[in-house]
Short mmCIF file of N, CA and C in Angstrom, two decimals:
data_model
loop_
_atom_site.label_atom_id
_atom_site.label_comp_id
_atom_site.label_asym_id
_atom_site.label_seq_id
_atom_site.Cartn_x
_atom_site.Cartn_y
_atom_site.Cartn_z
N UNK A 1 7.09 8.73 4.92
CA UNK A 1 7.38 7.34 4.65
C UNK A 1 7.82 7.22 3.19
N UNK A 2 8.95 6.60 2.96
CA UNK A 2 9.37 6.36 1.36
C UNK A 2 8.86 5.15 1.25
N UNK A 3 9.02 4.84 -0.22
CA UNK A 3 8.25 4.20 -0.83
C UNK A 3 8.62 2.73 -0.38
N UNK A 4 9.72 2.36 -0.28
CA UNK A 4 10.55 0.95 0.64
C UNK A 4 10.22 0.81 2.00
N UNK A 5 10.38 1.73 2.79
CA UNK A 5 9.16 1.68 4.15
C UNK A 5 7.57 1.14 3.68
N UNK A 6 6.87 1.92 2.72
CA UNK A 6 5.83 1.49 3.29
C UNK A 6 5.70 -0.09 1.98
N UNK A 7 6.75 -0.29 1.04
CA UNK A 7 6.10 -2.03 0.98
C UNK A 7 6.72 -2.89 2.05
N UNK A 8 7.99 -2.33 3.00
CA UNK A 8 8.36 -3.33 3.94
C UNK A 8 7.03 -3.42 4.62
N UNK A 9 6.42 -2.24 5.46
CA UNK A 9 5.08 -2.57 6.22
C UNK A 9 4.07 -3.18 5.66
N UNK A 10 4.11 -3.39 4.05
CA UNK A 10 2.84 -4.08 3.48
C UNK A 10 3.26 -5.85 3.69
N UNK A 11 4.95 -5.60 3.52
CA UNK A 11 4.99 -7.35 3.68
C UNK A 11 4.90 -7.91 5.01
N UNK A 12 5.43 -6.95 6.27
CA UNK A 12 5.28 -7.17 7.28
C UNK A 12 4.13 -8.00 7.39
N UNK A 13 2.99 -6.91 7.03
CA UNK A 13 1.44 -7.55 7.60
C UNK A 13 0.97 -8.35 6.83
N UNK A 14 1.64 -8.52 5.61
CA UNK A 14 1.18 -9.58 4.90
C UNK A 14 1.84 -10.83 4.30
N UNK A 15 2.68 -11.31 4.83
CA UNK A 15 3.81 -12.17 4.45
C UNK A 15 3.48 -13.58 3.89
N UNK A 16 2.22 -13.52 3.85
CA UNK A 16 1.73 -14.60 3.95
C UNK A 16 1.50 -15.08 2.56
N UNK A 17 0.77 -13.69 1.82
CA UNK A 17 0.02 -13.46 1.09
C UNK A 17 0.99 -12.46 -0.48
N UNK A 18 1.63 -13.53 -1.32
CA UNK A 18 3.00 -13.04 -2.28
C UNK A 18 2.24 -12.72 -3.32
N UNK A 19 0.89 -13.34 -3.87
CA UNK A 19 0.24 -12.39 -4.78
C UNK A 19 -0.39 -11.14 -4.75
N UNK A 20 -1.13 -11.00 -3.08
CA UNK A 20 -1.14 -9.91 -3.05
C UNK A 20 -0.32 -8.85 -2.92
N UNK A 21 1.04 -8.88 -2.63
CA UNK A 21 2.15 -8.34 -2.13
C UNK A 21 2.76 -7.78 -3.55
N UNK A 22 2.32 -8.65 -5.06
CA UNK A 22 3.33 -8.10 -6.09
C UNK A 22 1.87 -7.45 -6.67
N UNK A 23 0.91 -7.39 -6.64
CA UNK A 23 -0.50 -6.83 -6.99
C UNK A 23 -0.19 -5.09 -6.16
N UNK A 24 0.14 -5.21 -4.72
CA UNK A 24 0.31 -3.69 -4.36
C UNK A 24 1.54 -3.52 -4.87
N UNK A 25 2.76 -3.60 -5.13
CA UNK A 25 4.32 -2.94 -5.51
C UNK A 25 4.04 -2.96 -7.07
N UNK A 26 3.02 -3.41 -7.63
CA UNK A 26 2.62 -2.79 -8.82
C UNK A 26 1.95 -1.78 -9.27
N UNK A 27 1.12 -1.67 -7.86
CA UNK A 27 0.10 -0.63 -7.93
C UNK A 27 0.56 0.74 -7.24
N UNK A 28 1.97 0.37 -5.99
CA UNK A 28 2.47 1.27 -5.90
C UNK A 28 3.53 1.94 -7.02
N UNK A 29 4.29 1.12 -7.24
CA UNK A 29 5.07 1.44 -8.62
C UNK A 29 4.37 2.87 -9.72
N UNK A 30 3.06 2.87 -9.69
CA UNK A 30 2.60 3.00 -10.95
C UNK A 30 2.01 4.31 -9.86
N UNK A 31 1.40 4.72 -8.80
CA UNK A 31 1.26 5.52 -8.10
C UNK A 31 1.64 6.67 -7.10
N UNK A 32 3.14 6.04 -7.06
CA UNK A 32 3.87 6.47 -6.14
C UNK A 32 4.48 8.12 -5.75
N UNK A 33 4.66 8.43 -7.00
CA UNK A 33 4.85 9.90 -7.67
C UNK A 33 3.86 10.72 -7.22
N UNK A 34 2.40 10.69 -7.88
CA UNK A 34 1.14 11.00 -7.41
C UNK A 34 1.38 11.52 -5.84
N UNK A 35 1.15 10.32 -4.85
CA UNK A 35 0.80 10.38 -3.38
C UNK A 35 1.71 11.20 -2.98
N UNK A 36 2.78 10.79 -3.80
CA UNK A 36 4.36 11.57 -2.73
C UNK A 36 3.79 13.70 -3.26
N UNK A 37 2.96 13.55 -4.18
CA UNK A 37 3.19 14.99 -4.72
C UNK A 37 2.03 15.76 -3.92
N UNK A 38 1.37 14.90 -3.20
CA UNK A 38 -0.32 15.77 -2.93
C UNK A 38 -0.16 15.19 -1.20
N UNK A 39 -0.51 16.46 -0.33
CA UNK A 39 -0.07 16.38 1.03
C UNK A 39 -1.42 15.62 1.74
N UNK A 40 -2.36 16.01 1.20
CA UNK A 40 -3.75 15.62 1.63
C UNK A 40 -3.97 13.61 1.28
N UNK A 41 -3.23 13.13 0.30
CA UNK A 41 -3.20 11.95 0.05
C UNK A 41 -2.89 11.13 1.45
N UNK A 42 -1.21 11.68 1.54
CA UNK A 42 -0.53 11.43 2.73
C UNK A 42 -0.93 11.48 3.87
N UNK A 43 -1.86 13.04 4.26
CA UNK A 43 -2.58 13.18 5.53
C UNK A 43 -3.82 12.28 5.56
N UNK A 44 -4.18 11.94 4.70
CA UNK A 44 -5.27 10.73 5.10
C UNK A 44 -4.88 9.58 4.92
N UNK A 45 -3.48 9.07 5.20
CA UNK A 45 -3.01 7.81 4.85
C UNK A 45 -3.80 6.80 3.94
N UNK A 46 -3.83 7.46 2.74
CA UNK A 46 -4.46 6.84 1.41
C UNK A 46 -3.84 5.49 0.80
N UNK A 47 -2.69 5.42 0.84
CA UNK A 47 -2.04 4.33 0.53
C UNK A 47 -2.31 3.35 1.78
N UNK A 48 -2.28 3.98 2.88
CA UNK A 48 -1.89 2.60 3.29
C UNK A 48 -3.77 2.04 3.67
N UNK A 49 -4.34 2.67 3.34
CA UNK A 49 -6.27 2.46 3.26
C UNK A 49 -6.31 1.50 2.21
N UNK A 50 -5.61 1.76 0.97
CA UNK A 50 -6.30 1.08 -0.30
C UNK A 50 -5.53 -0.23 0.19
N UNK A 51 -4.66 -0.59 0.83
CA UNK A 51 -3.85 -2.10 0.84
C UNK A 51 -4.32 -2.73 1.87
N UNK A 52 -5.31 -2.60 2.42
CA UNK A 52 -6.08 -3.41 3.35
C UNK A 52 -7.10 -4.38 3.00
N UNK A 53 -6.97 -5.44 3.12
CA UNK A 53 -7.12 -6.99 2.40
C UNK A 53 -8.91 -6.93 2.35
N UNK A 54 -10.05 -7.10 1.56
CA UNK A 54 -11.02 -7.09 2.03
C UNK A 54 -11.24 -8.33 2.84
N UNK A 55 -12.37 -7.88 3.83
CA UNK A 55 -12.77 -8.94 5.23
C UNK A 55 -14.44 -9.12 4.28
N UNK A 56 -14.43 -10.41 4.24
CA UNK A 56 -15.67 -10.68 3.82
C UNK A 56 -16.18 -11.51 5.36
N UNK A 57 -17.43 -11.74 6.04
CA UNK A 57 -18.15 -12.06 6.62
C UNK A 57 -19.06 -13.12 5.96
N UNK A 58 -19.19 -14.44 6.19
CA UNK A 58 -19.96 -15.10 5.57
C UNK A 58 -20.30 -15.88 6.94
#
């Protein structure tokens, strides 16, 4: 997955939500190099783990 695939899939699921959306393409920006360089990142789909919105229960 390049790096434009996976913020299209972040806006996909999150379209809703434009602060969180420039909060990850910042955080990918600044990460992106990293994940793409280490296979084990990728095999545990690390990126796309950390961009999952927390669910609070109240």
């Amino acid at each position: 997955m390049t790096k434009s695939e996976f913020m299209n899939y972040v806006i996909a699921k999150n379209h809703h939500q434009s602060e969180f959306i420039q909060a990850v393409k910042e955080v990918v920006d600044s990460v992106w190099e990293v994940y793409e360089a280490n296979p084990v990142f990728q095999a545990a789909n690390i990126m796309e783990r950390i961009v999952l919105p927390d669910r609070i229960i109240v």
